Amino acid sequence: MMGPSHALSGAAAWLAGSWALEHFADYHQSPLAIAVGTAVCAGGALFPDLDLSGKVTRNQGGATVARTFGVFSLFIAEVIEKLSLGVYHATRLSKDPRRNNGHRTLTHTIPFTVLVGWGTTTLCATYGKWAVIGILFFMIGLALRGLFDDWAKRAGWVIVTLVSLAAAWFTFLNLPGDRGYPMIGLAVGVGCFVHILGDLMTRAGVPILWPIPIRRRMWTMVGMPNSIALKTGSKAEVVFVRIGLTVVAVLSAIGLVAPNVLDRFTIES
Ligand SMILES: [Zn+2]
């Protein structure tokens, strides 16, 4: 799947989850908390593809998400890709193929998702608002790049960086400071998980079972058979998947912020 679909799936998952929590568990969140969670989850849903490195020195290549903060994020992508490749080689078994690129390995596993969610929560708990503002800045940047792909391309990475900073600062000023921020860690983790599910729909698949060894393979790629697999950038992905995700996101958002609007459409009994 491409960046915008991943970001949309993260946003839709967080909004639908928040709606379900409010509806069935009476768990209420402020509009700002919902907006922050949605942005962070959309950003988190792009995070695993930061393992697609480009050419840092020439400011080229990488996944869309790697270009969010110009050469800075390209450099991060380079480091994550090489690190992932290192973990791949350190844990591969005799039937795992040789690789010279770490894309779709470590960052596309369940342990990584848990680690990122836990790490984010720990950072926020230890360093409080300053960690929160850093994480928000980074995640909002990724979300902007993914959700508003065309705008981000036209605006360039400097504008994206400045807008993310402003949004993170605004949140910093308005979020209540007297409690931890477990929702931010959860949103990053859920985002990563939703990304893996998205890639699971493709033919190439993801090593979702790592580190469970199966037939002398540690990195078994699990994907869809050719006939039903989503092809990256295909019409099915761009039109149906995105429309479906947008409908889910918009309905959940209306249900959360203005539930009486939806009531008007239900049949009177
Ligand atoms: Zn991916």
mmCIF file of C-alpha atoms and ligand atoms in Angstrom:
data_model
loop_
_atom_site.group_PDB
_atom_site.id
_atom_site.type_symbol
_atom_site.label_atom_id
_atom_site.label_comp_id
_atom_site.label_asym_id
_atom_site.label_seq_id
_atom_site.Cartn_x
_atom_site.Cartn_y
_atom_site.Cartn_z
ATOM 1 C CA MET A 1 0.000 0.000 0.000
ATOM 2 C CA MET A 2 1.081 3.564 -0.554
ATOM 3 C CA GLY A 3 1.652 6.240 2.084
ATOM 4 C CA PRO A 4 -1.734 7.976 1.913
ATOM 5 C CA SER A 5 -3.628 4.667 2.286
ATOM 6 C CA HIS A 6 -1.533 3.742 5.310
ATOM 7 C CA ALA A 7 -2.055 7.146 6.935
ATOM 8 C CA LEU A 8 -5.793 7.025 6.234
ATOM 9 C CA SER A 9 -6.071 3.538 7.735
ATOM 10 C CA GLY A 10 -4.364 4.776 10.908
ATOM 11 C CA ALA A 11 -6.682 7.775 11.196
ATOM 12 C CA ALA A 12 -9.787 5.657 10.491
ATOM 13 C CA ALA A 13 -8.756 2.998 13.020
ATOM 14 C CA TRP A 14 -8.217 5.564 15.786
ATOM 15 C CA LEU A 15 -11.475 7.424 15.110
ATOM 16 C CA ALA A 16 -13.507 4.206 14.888
ATOM 17 C CA GLY A 17 -11.860 2.889 18.074
ATOM 18 C CA SER A 18 -12.546 6.154 19.921
ATOM 19 C CA TRP A 19 -16.158 6.068 18.762
ATOM 20 C CA ALA A 20 -16.538 2.456 19.936
ATOM 21 C CA LEU A 21 -14.993 3.317 23.326
ATOM 22 C CA GLU A 22 -17.359 6.234 23.803
ATOM 23 C CA HIS A 23 -20.391 4.310 22.602
ATOM 24 C CA PHE A 24 -19.870 1.003 24.382
ATOM 25 C CA ALA A 25 -17.559 1.792 27.302
ATOM 26 C CA ASP A 26 -18.608 5.373 28.064
ATOM 27 C CA TYR A 27 -14.991 6.467 27.684
ATOM 28 C CA HIS A 28 -15.103 10.160 26.825
ATOM 29 C CA GLN A 29 -12.243 12.118 25.211
ATOM 30 C CA SER A 30 -12.012 15.841 24.530
ATOM 31 C CA PRO A 31 -12.039 16.915 20.845
ATOM 32 C CA LEU A 32 -8.344 17.904 21.153
ATOM 33 C CA ALA A 33 -7.426 14.498 22.593
ATOM 34 C CA ILE A 34 -9.269 12.794 19.728
ATOM 35 C CA ALA A 35 -7.541 15.002 17.138
ATOM 36 C CA VAL A 36 -4.111 14.368 18.672
ATOM 37 C CA GLY A 37 -4.696 10.597 18.876
ATOM 38 C CA THR A 38 -5.896 10.531 15.258
ATOM 39 C CA ALA A 39 -2.868 12.460 13.977
ATOM 40 C CA VAL A 40 -0.431 10.347 16.000
ATOM 41 C CA CYS A 41 -2.067 7.104 14.851
ATOM 42 C CA ALA A 42 -1.965 8.269 11.203
ATOM 43 C CA GLY A 43 1.721 9.137 11.649
ATOM 44 C CA GLY A 44 2.371 5.830 13.409
ATOM 45 C CA ALA A 45 0.764 4.039 10.460
ATOM 46 C CA LEU A 46 3.567 5.416 8.260
ATOM 47 C CA PHE A 47 6.386 4.818 10.717
ATOM 48 C CA PRO A 48 7.237 1.211 9.666
ATOM 49 C CA ASP A 49 8.042 2.411 6.127
ATOM 50 C CA LEU A 50 10.820 4.574 7.511
ATOM 51 C CA ASP A 51 12.875 1.448 6.751
ATOM 52 C CA LEU A 52 12.949 2.307 3.050
ATOM 53 C CA SER A 53 16.179 4.188 2.595
ATOM 54 C CA GLY A 54 17.123 6.498 -0.228
ATOM 55 C CA LYS A 55 20.214 8.505 -1.029
ATOM 56 C CA VAL A 56 20.719 10.882 1.863
ATOM 57 C CA THR A 57 23.465 12.963 0.308
ATOM 58 C CA ARG A 58 21.467 13.540 -2.867
ATOM 59 C CA ASN A 59 18.162 14.031 -1.025
ATOM 60 C CA GLN A 60 16.535 11.348 -3.174
ATOM 61 C CA GLY A 61 14.620 8.096 -2.893
ATOM 62 C CA GLY A 62 13.140 6.525 0.203
ATOM 63 C CA ALA A 63 9.438 6.093 0.870
ATOM 64 C CA THR A 64 7.227 9.195 0.798
ATOM 65 C CA VAL A 65 7.434 9.199 4.561
ATOM 66 C CA ALA A 66 11.234 9.339 4.474
ATOM 67 C CA ARG A 67 11.016 12.703 2.750
ATOM 68 C CA THR A 68 8.854 14.330 5.451
ATOM 69 C CA PHE A 69 11.716 16.250 7.045
ATOM 70 C CA GLY A 70 14.035 16.360 4.031
ATOM 71 C CA VAL A 71 17.533 14.952 4.493
ATOM 72 C CA PHE A 72 16.944 14.530 8.242
ATOM 73 C CA SER A 73 14.238 11.906 7.835
ATOM 74 C CA LEU A 74 16.159 10.351 4.912
ATOM 75 C CA PHE A 75 19.064 9.905 7.283
ATOM 76 C CA ILE A 76 16.806 8.342 9.953
ATOM 77 C CA ALA A 77 15.430 5.985 7.274
ATOM 78 C CA GLU A 78 18.983 4.987 6.320
ATOM 79 C CA VAL A 79 19.795 4.165 9.948
ATOM 80 C CA ILE A 80 16.544 2.226 10.518
ATOM 81 C CA GLU A 81 17.014 0.266 7.272
ATOM 82 C CA LYS A 82 20.582 -0.769 8.122
ATOM 83 C CA LEU A 83 19.582 -1.619 11.699
ATOM 84 C CA SER A 84 16.704 -3.766 10.416
ATOM 85 C CA LEU A 85 19.051 -5.510 7.984
ATOM 86 C CA GLY A 86 21.438 -6.166 10.880
ATOM 87 C CA VAL A 87 18.656 -7.770 12.945
ATOM 88 C CA TYR A 88 17.590 -9.771 9.880
ATOM 89 C CA HIS A 89 21.054 -11.228 9.405
ATOM 90 C CA ALA A 90 21.582 -11.809 13.118
ATOM 91 C CA THR A 91 18.377 -13.864 13.399
ATOM 92 C CA ARG A 92 18.035 -15.505 9.974
ATOM 93 C CA LEU A 93 17.961 -19.293 9.670
ATOM 94 C CA SER A 94 19.280 -21.493 6.876
ATOM 95 C CA LYS A 95 16.157 -21.178 4.669
ATOM 96 C CA ASP A 96 15.835 -17.406 4.965
ATOM 97 C CA PRO A 97 17.076 -15.780 1.749
ATOM 98 C CA ARG A 98 20.048 -13.434 1.711
ATOM 99 C CA ARG A 99 19.116 -9.758 1.632
ATOM 100 C CA ASN A 100 20.949 -6.550 0.991
ATOM 101 C CA ASN A 101 18.105 -4.268 2.095
ATOM 102 C CA GLY A 102 16.182 -4.198 5.370
ATOM 103 C CA HIS A 103 12.826 -3.001 4.002
ATOM 104 C CA ARG A 104 9.781 -4.899 5.343
ATOM 105 C CA THR A 105 11.718 -6.763 8.001
ATOM 106 C CA LEU A 106 12.091 -5.649 11.645
ATOM 107 C CA THR A 107 9.734 -2.631 11.514
ATOM 108 C CA HIS A 108 6.987 -4.853 10.102
ATOM 109 C CA THR A 109 6.843 -7.250 13.076
ATOM 110 C CA ILE A 110 4.615 -7.450 16.172
ATOM 111 C CA PRO A 111 7.536 -7.169 18.655
ATOM 112 C CA PHE A 112 8.576 -3.904 16.960
ATOM 113 C CA THR A 113 5.019 -2.548 17.267
ATOM 114 C CA VAL A 114 4.948 -3.362 20.977
ATOM 115 C CA LEU A 115 8.430 -1.922 21.497
ATOM 116 C CA VAL A 116 7.559 1.367 19.781
ATOM 117 C CA GLY A 117 4.304 1.724 21.733
ATOM 118 C CA TRP A 118 6.024 0.925 25.027
ATOM 119 C CA GLY A 119 9.009 3.131 24.224
ATOM 120 C CA THR A 120 6.781 6.101 23.409
ATOM 121 C CA THR A 121 4.814 5.656 26.624
ATOM 122 C CA THR A 122 8.032 5.410 28.655
ATOM 123 C CA LEU A 123 9.480 8.539 27.020
ATOM 124 C CA CYS A 124 6.302 10.495 27.790
ATOM 125 C CA ALA A 125 6.174 9.215 31.373
ATOM 126 C CA THR A 126 9.842 9.993 32.022
ATOM 127 C CA TYR A 127 10.270 13.329 30.269
ATOM 128 C CA GLY A 128 6.690 14.613 30.401
ATOM 129 C CA LYS A 129 5.597 17.390 28.116
ATOM 130 C CA TRP A 130 8.978 17.828 26.396
ATOM 131 C CA ALA A 131 8.925 14.242 25.171
ATOM 132 C CA VAL A 132 5.281 14.699 24.188
ATOM 133 C CA ILE A 133 6.033 17.761 22.081
ATOM 134 C CA GLY A 134 8.916 15.973 20.292
ATOM 135 C CA ILE A 135 6.842 12.889 19.542
ATOM 136 C CA LEU A 136 3.877 15.004 18.437
ATOM 137 C CA PHE A 137 6.093 17.049 16.129
ATOM 138 C CA PHE A 138 7.499 13.921 14.500
ATOM 139 C CA MET A 139 4.169 12.083 14.206
ATOM 140 C CA ILE A 140 2.164 15.092 13.008
ATOM 141 C CA GLY A 141 4.824 15.626 10.313
ATOM 142 C CA LEU A 142 4.455 12.029 9.129
ATOM 143 C CA ALA A 143 0.648 12.326 9.229
ATOM 144 C CA LEU A 144 0.669 15.542 7.170
ATOM 145 C CA ARG A 145 2.980 13.957 4.624
ATOM 146 C CA GLY A 146 0.722 10.895 4.365
ATOM 147 C CA LEU A 147 -2.753 12.423 4.554
ATOM 148 C CA PHE A 148 -2.091 15.506 2.452
ATOM 149 C CA ASP A 149 0.333 13.968 0.010
ATOM 150 C CA ASP A 150 -0.133 16.477 -2.847
ATOM 151 C CA TRP A 151 -0.062 19.494 -0.564
ATOM 152 C CA ALA A 152 3.077 18.234 1.206
ATOM 153 C CA LYS A 153 4.811 17.658 -2.114
ATOM 154 C CA ARG A 154 3.995 21.173 -3.328
ATOM 155 C CA ALA A 155 4.746 22.844 -0.013
ATOM 156 C CA GLY A 156 8.070 21.059 0.461
ATOM 157 C CA TRP A 157 9.586 19.648 3.625
ATOM 158 C CA VAL A 158 10.453 22.990 5.240
ATOM 159 C CA ILE A 159 6.793 24.072 5.322
ATOM 160 C CA VAL A 160 5.711 20.611 6.522
ATOM 161 C CA THR A 161 8.281 20.841 9.318
ATOM 162 C CA LEU A 162 7.105 24.322 10.356
ATOM 163 C CA VAL A 163 3.406 23.349 10.313
ATOM 164 C CA SER A 164 4.183 20.242 12.416
ATOM 165 C CA LEU A 165 6.100 22.380 14.896
ATOM 166 C CA ALA A 166 3.213 24.843 15.169
ATOM 167 C CA ALA A 167 0.679 22.036 15.644
ATOM 168 C CA ALA A 168 2.856 20.332 18.275
ATOM 169 C CA TRP A 169 3.337 23.647 20.096
ATOM 170 C CA PHE A 170 -0.401 24.383 20.050
ATOM 171 C CA THR A 171 -1.101 20.946 21.516
ATOM 172 C CA PHE A 172 1.633 21.453 24.095
ATOM 173 C CA LEU A 173 -0.082 24.649 25.277
ATOM 174 C CA ASN A 174 -3.554 23.104 25.399
ATOM 175 C CA LEU A 175 -3.065 19.544 26.643
ATOM 176 C CA PRO A 176 -3.636 19.182 30.377
ATOM 177 C CA GLY A 177 -0.249 18.718 32.026
ATOM 178 C CA ASP A 178 -1.198 16.888 35.176
ATOM 179 C CA ARG A 179 -1.341 13.346 33.876
ATOM 180 C CA GLY A 180 0.587 10.837 31.808
ATOM 181 C CA TYR A 181 -0.008 10.392 28.134
ATOM 182 C CA PRO A 182 -0.563 6.667 27.652
ATOM 183 C CA MET A 183 -2.855 7.415 24.694
ATOM 184 C CA ILE A 184 0.081 8.730 22.648
ATOM 185 C CA GLY A 185 2.061 5.501 23.072
ATOM 186 C CA LEU A 186 -1.048 3.486 22.304
ATOM 187 C CA ALA A 187 -1.766 5.575 19.195
ATOM 188 C CA VAL A 188 1.778 5.045 17.845
ATOM 189 C CA GLY A 189 1.564 1.297 18.537
ATOM 190 C CA VAL A 190 -1.899 0.931 16.988
ATOM 191 C CA GLY A 191 -0.689 2.913 13.961
ATOM 192 C CA CYS A 192 2.278 0.575 13.417
ATOM 193 C CA PHE A 193 0.010 -2.452 13.788
ATOM 194 C CA VAL A 194 -2.516 -1.089 11.267
ATOM 195 C CA HIS A 195 0.378 -0.529 8.836
ATOM 196 C CA ILE A 196 1.418 -4.183 9.131
ATOM 197 C CA LEU A 197 -2.192 -5.278 8.513
ATOM 198 C CA GLY A 198 -2.241 -3.090 5.395
ATOM 199 C CA ASP A 199 0.939 -4.659 4.027
ATOM 200 C CA LEU A 200 -0.501 -8.090 4.849
ATOM 201 C CA MET A 201 -3.056 -7.414 2.086
ATOM 202 C CA THR A 202 -0.290 -7.291 -0.524
ATOM 203 C CA ARG A 203 1.397 -10.159 -2.342
ATOM 204 C CA ALA A 204 4.870 -9.507 -0.964
ATOM 205 C CA GLY A 205 3.484 -9.709 2.580
ATOM 206 C CA VAL A 206 5.147 -9.067 5.926
ATOM 207 C CA PRO A 207 7.072 -11.223 8.445
ATOM 208 C CA ILE A 208 4.192 -10.990 10.938
ATOM 209 C CA LEU A 209 5.149 -14.293 12.622
ATOM 210 C CA TRP A 210 8.718 -13.216 13.511
ATOM 211 C CA PRO A 211 10.394 -14.454 15.692
ATOM 212 C CA ILE A 212 8.618 -17.798 15.389
ATOM 213 C CA PRO A 213 10.786 -20.229 13.385
ATOM 214 C CA ILE A 214 8.858 -22.184 10.745
ATOM 215 C CA ARG A 215 10.607 -24.828 8.614
ATOM 216 C CA ARG A 216 14.050 -23.360 9.233
ATOM 217 C CA ARG A 217 12.805 -19.894 8.397
ATOM 218 C CA MET A 218 12.569 -17.092 10.924
ATOM 219 C CA TRP A 219 11.327 -14.485 8.455
ATOM 220 C CA THR A 220 8.334 -16.194 6.836
ATOM 221 C CA MET A 221 6.595 -13.618 4.663
ATOM 222 C CA VAL A 222 2.815 -13.754 5.071
ATOM 223 C CA GLY A 223 0.816 -12.121 2.290
ATOM 224 C CA MET A 224 -2.183 -12.583 0.048
ATOM 225 C CA PRO A 225 -2.406 -14.841 -3.030
ATOM 226 C CA ASN A 226 -2.019 -12.970 -6.299
ATOM 227 C CA SER A 227 -5.730 -13.083 -7.181
ATOM 228 C CA ILE A 228 -6.919 -11.105 -4.160
ATOM 229 C CA ALA A 229 -3.783 -9.199 -3.211
ATOM 230 C CA LEU A 230 -3.865 -5.402 -3.257
ATOM 231 C CA LYS A 231 -1.461 -4.087 -5.832
ATOM 232 C CA THR A 232 0.431 -1.016 -4.655
ATOM 233 C CA GLY A 233 -0.928 2.062 -6.371
ATOM 234 C CA SER A 234 -3.630 0.091 -8.226
ATOM 235 C CA LYS A 235 -7.120 1.463 -8.842
ATOM 236 C CA ALA A 236 -8.530 -0.843 -6.157
ATOM 237 C CA GLU A 237 -6.163 0.639 -3.593
ATOM 238 C CA VAL A 238 -6.428 4.245 -4.625
ATOM 239 C CA VAL A 239 -10.198 4.369 -5.157
ATOM 240 C CA PHE A 240 -11.984 1.692 -3.107
ATOM 241 C CA VAL A 241 -9.685 1.378 -0.128
ATOM 242 C CA ARG A 242 -9.311 5.121 0.316
ATOM 243 C CA ILE A 243 -13.009 5.870 -0.135
ATOM 244 C CA GLY A 244 -13.893 3.100 2.328
ATOM 245 C CA LEU A 245 -11.385 4.352 4.918
ATOM 246 C CA THR A 246 -12.518 7.962 4.462
ATOM 247 C CA VAL A 247 -16.171 6.993 5.020
ATOM 248 C CA VAL A 248 -15.239 5.131 8.228
ATOM 249 C CA ALA A 249 -13.148 8.076 9.448
ATOM 250 C CA VAL A 250 -15.777 10.737 8.673
ATOM 251 C CA LEU A 251 -18.701 8.760 10.164
ATOM 252 C CA SER A 252 -16.710 8.039 13.341
ATOM 253 C CA ALA A 253 -15.653 11.676 13.639
ATOM 254 C CA ILE A 254 -19.257 12.878 13.279
ATOM 255 C CA GLY A 255 -20.410 10.229 15.764
ATOM 256 C CA LEU A 256 -17.804 11.482 18.258
ATOM 257 C CA VAL A 257 -18.086 15.232 17.878
ATOM 258 C CA ALA A 258 -21.711 15.716 16.816
ATOM 259 C CA PRO A 259 -23.643 12.507 17.498
ATOM 260 C CA ASN A 260 -27.002 14.267 17.047
ATOM 261 C CA VAL A 261 -26.195 14.721 13.334
ATOM 262 C CA LEU A 262 -26.174 10.939 12.897
ATOM 263 C CA ASP A 263 -29.372 10.593 14.944
ATOM 264 C CA ARG A 264 -31.249 12.481 12.269
ATOM 265 C CA PHE A 265 -30.533 9.689 9.815
ATOM 266 C CA THR A 266 -31.716 6.833 12.004
ATOM 267 C CA ILE A 267 -35.247 5.596 11.501
ATOM 268 C CA GLU A 268 -37.678 6.640 14.215
ATOM 269 C CA SER A 269 -39.135 3.665 16.035
HETATM 270 ZN ZN ZN B 1 5.262 -1.204 4.865
#
